[in-house]
Each structure stands twice: as structure tokens, then as C-alpha cells.
Coordinates of C-alpha atoms in Angstrom, one line a residue:
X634 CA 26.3 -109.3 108.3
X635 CA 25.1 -106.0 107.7
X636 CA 25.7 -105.9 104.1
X637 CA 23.8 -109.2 103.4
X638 CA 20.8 -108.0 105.0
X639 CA 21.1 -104.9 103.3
X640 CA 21.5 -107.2 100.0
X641 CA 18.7 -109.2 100.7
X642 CA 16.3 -106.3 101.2
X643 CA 17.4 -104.5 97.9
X644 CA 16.8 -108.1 96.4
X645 CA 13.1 -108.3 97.9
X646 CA 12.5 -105.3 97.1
X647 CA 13.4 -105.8 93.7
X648 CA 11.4 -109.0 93.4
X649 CA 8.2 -107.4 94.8
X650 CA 8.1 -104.5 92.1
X651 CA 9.1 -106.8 89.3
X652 CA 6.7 -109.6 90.4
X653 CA 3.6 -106.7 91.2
X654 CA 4.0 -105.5 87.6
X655 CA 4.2 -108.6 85.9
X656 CA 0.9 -109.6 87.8
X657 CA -1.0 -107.0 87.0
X658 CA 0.5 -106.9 83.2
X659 CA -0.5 -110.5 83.2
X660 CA -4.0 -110.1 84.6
X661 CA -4.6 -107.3 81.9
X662 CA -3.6 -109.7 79.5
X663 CA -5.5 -112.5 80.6
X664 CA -9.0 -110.9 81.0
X665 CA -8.9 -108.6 78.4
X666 CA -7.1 -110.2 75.0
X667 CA -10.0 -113.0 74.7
X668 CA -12.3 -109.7 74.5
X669 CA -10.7 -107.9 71.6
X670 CA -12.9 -107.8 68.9
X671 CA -13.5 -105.7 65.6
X672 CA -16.4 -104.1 66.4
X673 CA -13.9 -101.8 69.3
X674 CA -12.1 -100.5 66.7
X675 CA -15.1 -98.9 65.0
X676 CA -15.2 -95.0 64.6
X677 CA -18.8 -94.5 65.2
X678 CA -19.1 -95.5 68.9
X679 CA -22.5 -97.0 69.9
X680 CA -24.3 -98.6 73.0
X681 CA -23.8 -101.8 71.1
X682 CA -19.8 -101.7 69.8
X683 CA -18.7 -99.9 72.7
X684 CA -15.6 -99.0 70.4
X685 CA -13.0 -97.2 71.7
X686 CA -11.2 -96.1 68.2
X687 CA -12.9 -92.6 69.4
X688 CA -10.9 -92.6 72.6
X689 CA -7.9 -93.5 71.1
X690 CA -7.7 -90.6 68.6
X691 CA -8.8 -88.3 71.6
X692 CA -6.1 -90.0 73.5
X693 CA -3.3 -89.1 70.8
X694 CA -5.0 -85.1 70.2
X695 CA -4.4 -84.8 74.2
X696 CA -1.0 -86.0 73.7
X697 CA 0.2 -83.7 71.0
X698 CA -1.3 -80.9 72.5
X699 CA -0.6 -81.0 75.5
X700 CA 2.5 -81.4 74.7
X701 CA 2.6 -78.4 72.1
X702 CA 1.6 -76.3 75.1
X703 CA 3.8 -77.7 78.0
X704 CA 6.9 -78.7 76.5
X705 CA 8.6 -75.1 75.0
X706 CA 7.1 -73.6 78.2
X707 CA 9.0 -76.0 80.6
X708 CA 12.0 -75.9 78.7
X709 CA 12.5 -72.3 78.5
X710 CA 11.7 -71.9 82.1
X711 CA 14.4 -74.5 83.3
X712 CA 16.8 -72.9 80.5
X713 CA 16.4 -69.8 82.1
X714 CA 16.7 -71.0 86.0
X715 CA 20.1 -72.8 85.0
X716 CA 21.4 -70.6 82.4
X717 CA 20.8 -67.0 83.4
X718 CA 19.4 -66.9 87.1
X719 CA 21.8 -66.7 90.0
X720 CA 21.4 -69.4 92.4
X721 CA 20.5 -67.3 95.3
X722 CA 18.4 -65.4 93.4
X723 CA 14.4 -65.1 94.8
X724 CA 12.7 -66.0 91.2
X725 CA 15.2 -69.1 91.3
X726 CA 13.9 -70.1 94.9
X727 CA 10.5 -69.3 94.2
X728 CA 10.1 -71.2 91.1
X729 CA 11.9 -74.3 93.1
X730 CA 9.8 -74.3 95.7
X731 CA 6.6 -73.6 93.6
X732 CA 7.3 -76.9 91.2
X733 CA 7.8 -78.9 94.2
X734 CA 4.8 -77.9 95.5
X735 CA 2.6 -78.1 91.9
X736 CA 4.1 -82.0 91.5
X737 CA 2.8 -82.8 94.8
X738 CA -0.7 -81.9 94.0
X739 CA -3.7 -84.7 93.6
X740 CA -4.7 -84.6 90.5
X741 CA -8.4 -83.8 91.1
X742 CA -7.3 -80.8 92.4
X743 CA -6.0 -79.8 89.0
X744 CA -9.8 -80.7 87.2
X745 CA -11.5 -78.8 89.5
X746 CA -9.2 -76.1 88.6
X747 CA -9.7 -76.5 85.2
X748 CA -13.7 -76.9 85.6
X749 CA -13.5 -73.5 87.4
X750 CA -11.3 -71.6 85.3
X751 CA -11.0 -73.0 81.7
X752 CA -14.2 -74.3 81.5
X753 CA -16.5 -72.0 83.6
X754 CA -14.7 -68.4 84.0
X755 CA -13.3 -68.5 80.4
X756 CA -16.4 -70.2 79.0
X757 CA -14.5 -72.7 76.9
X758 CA -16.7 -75.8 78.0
X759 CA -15.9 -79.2 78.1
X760 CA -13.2 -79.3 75.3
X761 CA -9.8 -80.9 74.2
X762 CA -8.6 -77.5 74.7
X763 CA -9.6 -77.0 78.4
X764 CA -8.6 -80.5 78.9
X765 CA -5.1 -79.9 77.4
X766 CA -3.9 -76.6 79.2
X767 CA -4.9 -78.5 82.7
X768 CA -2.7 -81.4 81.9
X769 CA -0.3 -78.7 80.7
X770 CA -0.2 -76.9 83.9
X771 CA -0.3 -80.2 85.8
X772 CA 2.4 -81.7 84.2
X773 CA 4.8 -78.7 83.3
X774 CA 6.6 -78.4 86.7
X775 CA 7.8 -82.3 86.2
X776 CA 9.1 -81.0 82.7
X777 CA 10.8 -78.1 84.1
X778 CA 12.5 -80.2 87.0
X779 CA 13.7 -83.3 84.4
X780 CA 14.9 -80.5 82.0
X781 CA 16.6 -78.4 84.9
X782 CA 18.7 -81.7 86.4
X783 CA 19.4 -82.8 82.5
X784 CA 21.2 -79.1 81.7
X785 CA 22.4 -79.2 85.3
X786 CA 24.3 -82.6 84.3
X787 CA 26.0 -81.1 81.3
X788 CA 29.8 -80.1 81.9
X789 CA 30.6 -76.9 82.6
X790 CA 33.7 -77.6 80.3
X791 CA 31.0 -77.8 76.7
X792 CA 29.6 -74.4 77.9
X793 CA 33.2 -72.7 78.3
X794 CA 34.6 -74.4 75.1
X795 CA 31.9 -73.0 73.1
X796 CA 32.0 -69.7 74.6
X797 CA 36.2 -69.8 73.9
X798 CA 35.6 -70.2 70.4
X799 CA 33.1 -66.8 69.8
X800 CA 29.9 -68.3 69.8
X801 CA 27.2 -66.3 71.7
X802 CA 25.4 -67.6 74.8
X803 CA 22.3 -68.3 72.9
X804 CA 24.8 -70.7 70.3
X805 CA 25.8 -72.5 73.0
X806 CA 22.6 -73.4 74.5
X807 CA 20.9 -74.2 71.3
X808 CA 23.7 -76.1 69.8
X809 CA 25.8 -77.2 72.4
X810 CA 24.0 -77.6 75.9
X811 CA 20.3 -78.8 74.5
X812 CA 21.7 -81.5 72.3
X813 CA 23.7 -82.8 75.0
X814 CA 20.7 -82.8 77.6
X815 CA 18.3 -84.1 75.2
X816 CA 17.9 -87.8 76.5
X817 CA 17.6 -86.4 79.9
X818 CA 15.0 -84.2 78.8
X819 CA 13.0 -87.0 76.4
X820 CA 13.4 -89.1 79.1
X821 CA 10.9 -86.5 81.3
X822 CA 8.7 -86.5 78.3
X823 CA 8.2 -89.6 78.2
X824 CA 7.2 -90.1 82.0
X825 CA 5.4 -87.2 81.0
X826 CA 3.0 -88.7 78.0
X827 CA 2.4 -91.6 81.0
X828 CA 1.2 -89.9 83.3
X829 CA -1.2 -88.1 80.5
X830 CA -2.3 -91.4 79.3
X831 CA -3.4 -92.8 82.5
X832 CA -5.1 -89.4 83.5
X833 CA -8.4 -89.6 84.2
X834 CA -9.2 -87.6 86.9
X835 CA -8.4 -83.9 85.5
X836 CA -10.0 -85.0 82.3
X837 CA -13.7 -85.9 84.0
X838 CA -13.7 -82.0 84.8
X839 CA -12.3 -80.5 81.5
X840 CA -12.6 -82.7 78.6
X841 CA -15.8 -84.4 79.3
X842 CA -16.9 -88.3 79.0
X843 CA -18.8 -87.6 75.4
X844 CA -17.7 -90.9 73.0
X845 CA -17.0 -89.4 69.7
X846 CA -13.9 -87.7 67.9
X847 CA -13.8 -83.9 68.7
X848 CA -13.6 -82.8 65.3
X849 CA -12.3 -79.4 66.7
X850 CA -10.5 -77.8 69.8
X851 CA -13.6 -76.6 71.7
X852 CA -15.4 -80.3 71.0
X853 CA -15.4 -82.7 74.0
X854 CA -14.7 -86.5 74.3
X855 CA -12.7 -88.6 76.3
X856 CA -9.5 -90.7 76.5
X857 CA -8.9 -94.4 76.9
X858 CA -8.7 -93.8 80.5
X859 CA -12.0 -92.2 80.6
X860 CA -13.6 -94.6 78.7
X861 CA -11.9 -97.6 80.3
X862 CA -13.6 -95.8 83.8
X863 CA -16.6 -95.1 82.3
X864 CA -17.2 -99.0 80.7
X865 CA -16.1 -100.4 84.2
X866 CA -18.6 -98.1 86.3
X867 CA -21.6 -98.7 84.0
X868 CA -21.0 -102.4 84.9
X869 CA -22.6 -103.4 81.7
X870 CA -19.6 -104.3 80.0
X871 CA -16.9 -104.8 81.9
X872 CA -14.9 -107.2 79.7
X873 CA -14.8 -104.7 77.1
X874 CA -13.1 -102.4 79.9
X875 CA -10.4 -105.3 80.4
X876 CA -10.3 -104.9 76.5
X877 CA -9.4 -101.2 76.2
X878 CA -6.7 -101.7 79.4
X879 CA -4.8 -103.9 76.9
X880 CA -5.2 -101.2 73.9
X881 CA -4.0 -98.8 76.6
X882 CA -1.2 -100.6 77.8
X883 CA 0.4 -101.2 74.0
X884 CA -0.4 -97.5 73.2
X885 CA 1.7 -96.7 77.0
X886 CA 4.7 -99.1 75.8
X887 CA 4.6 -98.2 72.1
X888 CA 4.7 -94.6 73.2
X889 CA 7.8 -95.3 75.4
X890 CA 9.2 -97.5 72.8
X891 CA 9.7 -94.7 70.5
X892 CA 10.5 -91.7 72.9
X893 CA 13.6 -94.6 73.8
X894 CA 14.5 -95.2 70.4
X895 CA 14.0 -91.5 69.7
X896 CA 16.4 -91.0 73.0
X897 CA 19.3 -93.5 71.8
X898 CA 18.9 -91.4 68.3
X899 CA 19.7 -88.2 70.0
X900 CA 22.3 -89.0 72.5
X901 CA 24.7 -90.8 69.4
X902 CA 24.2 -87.5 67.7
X903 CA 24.5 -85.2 70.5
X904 CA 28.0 -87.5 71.4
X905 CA 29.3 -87.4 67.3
X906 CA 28.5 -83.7 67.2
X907 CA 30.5 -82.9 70.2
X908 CA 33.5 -84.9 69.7
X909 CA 33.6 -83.2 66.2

């Protein structure tokens, strides 16, 4: 009896995720694919078009450099906490408890620390790159503890094999250990570039709500997110908000799409290499 219920709860609960995000994918759908038109794909935004082609290239510079900036720092971090620091070693508990913490963190709370440091105290104004090192700092301690439980899964037996045969510690991390991990660690990237997509919050404070493509790192702008928000609050044109959700929806799927494909790629590699 107790197994049943136990089934039909894991059941419900399965429908009521599955149904939730098919509803809201399908409302999305509904409301805004009648409202796609060419005139949001211009590059000159206007009070007319209302395009959002500038928020979509913003969207993809946020990405990439973001990315640029988190990504080698969260990986070296977690190579170092699994590959060289004792386990009962104080940097090793302090940087556990520290990400923990930093994940848990609203991120408003990571804008106004951007507004107060990047963009005030270091004077670099409302800019992709003030908008980029907050989302790096907000997102790097999910990188380092995706990357840290990916190296963590790889056998210890790799890491001694390689040392056996006279490669150096740094060989068998690059070559042996990183290859292995990498879908675990493309996997955290890719929840990563989500959660920067979405982000709207941080970006109010540090990149700035101005409708053009920055033409340089210390130019503002804004993302699809922002520009979905700001459409919707004006009220004057809220269709064309339900029209960008759907642009940002395929750009979200595309996105994972390809860090997948990208994953498969690496892990039938990773596997050839180290049967050979």
C-alpha cells in the first residue's frame, strides 16, 4: 500500500510539472506567434517597431561574455578544490560554504551590487561590461559546484592509470579528467546561459534599459528579458511583449539544443579517447 501511494505521488507530481510547463509554453505560443511581425526584427529600434533585433544581439554579447569571464574562473577554482586541496582543509570549507551561500542569493541583491561597485565605485556606467562581471559573479558559484561534482564523478582508477604511465598531474587533468567531466560540466553551462537569459533583475542595475546595440563594452542596452519587461510595464504594447517571450523561448531551447548536441559530441570523444 505504501508503495502505490508513493507511486501515485511521484506520478502527480510528474504530471503537474509536465502539464505547468506545457501551459505556460502553450500560452506563450498562443498570444504571442499571431504578433510576430517584420518590423521586430529591425536593427534600428523605434517607438513605432518596437524591434527587439537590438535586444537580441545584446542578449548574445551578455552570453559570450559572461561566459568568457565566469567559465575559466569556475573551472579552475573547482579543479583546484578537487584536485589539489585536502578535504579538511579551511580554503576547501570556506569556498563550500561560501558558494552555497552566493547560489542562495536573490538576484536583486547581485544588481545592487553591481550598481554600487561596477557601475558607481569603479565608474564604468551602465555597460555590457558591468552587466557581464555581475552575472559573472552571480552565476560562477553554480559553475564551480556543477564542475566540482562532474570531476568528483570521474574514477579515481583514470587519474591513477595516467599517473602509472609518467604523465604529470597537470596531463592528467587536461587530458584525462576534463575530457571525461566535460558533459557534466556543459551540462552546468548550459543551466548557466538560462538562467542569464531570463535575467532581468541584475541587468536593470548594471546594463541599463537603453534599446540599441552597444557598439562597445562600456555602451549600455538591454536583453530580451529587459525589453520583454520593459514592453509589458509600459502597457502600450503588450502583444509585442508576448512576441519577444516566443523569440526568447526559441533562443532558450536553441541555446540548449546545441550545448546538448555539443554534450553528446564530447562524451563519444571523451569515451573513444579513453578506451584507446
Amino acid at each position: 500500500m505504501k508503495d502505490k501511494l508513493f507511486k501515485f505521488f511521484i506520478r502527480l507530481s510528474m504530471f503537474v510539472v509536465v502539464s505547468t510547463s506545457l501551459f505556460l509554453i502553450l500560452y506563450i505560443l498562443v498570444r504571442g506567434i499571431p504578433h510576430l511581425k517584420p518590423s521586430l526584427f529591425s536593427f534600428e529600434y523605434t517607438s513605432d517597431n518596437v524591434s527587439l533585433m537590438p535586444a537580441l544581439i545584446t542578449t548574445f554579447y551578455i552570453v559570450v561574455l559572461t561566459l568568457m569571464i565566469s567559465l575559466p574562473i569556475g573551472v579552475a577554482t573547482a579543479i583546484y578544490l578537487v584536485e589539489y586541496a585536502r578535504k579538511d582543509s579551511k580554503v576547501a570549507k570556506i569556498m563550500k560554504i561560501s558558494t552555497e551561500a552566493l547560489s542562495g542569493i536573490p538576484s536583486i541583491i547581485y544588481g545592487l551590487f553591481g550598481f554600487l561597485f561596477f557601475v558607481s565605485t569603479l565608474s564604468l556606467s551602465y555597460s555590457l561590461i558591468s552587466g557581464s562581471l555581475t552575472l559573472a559573479i552571480m552565476t560562477l558559484p553554480f559553475i564551480i559546484r556543477t564542475t566540482q561534482e562532474s570531476l568528483l564523478d570521474v574514477p579515481n582508477s583514470y587519474r591513477e592509470a595516467a599517473l602509472a604511465m609518467g604523465s604529470s598531474k597537470l596531463f592528467m587533468i587536461f587530458k584525462v579528467v576534463l575530457p571525461t567531466a566535460s558533459a557534466g560540466i556543459l551540462s552546468g553551462v548550459i543551466l548557466s546561459i538560462g538562467r542569464i537569459v531570463g535575467e532581468s533583475a541584475a541587468l536593470i542595475y548594471t546594463l541599463g534599459t537603453v534599446a540599441k546595440i552597444p557598439k562597445s563594452l562600456g555602451e549600455s542596452g538591454r536583453t530580451l528579458a529587459i525589453h520583454m519587461w520593459a514592453l509589458s510595464s509600459e502597457g502600450f504594447h503588450t502583444n509585442e511583449a508576448y512576441a519577444t517571450a516566443v523569440v526568447l523561448l526559441l533562443v532558450v531551447l536553441l541555446m540548449n539544443g546545441a550545448s546538448k548536441y555539443a554534450s553528446k559530441k564530447l562524451m563519444k570523444g571523451s569515451n573513444y579517447e579513453t578506451s584507446n
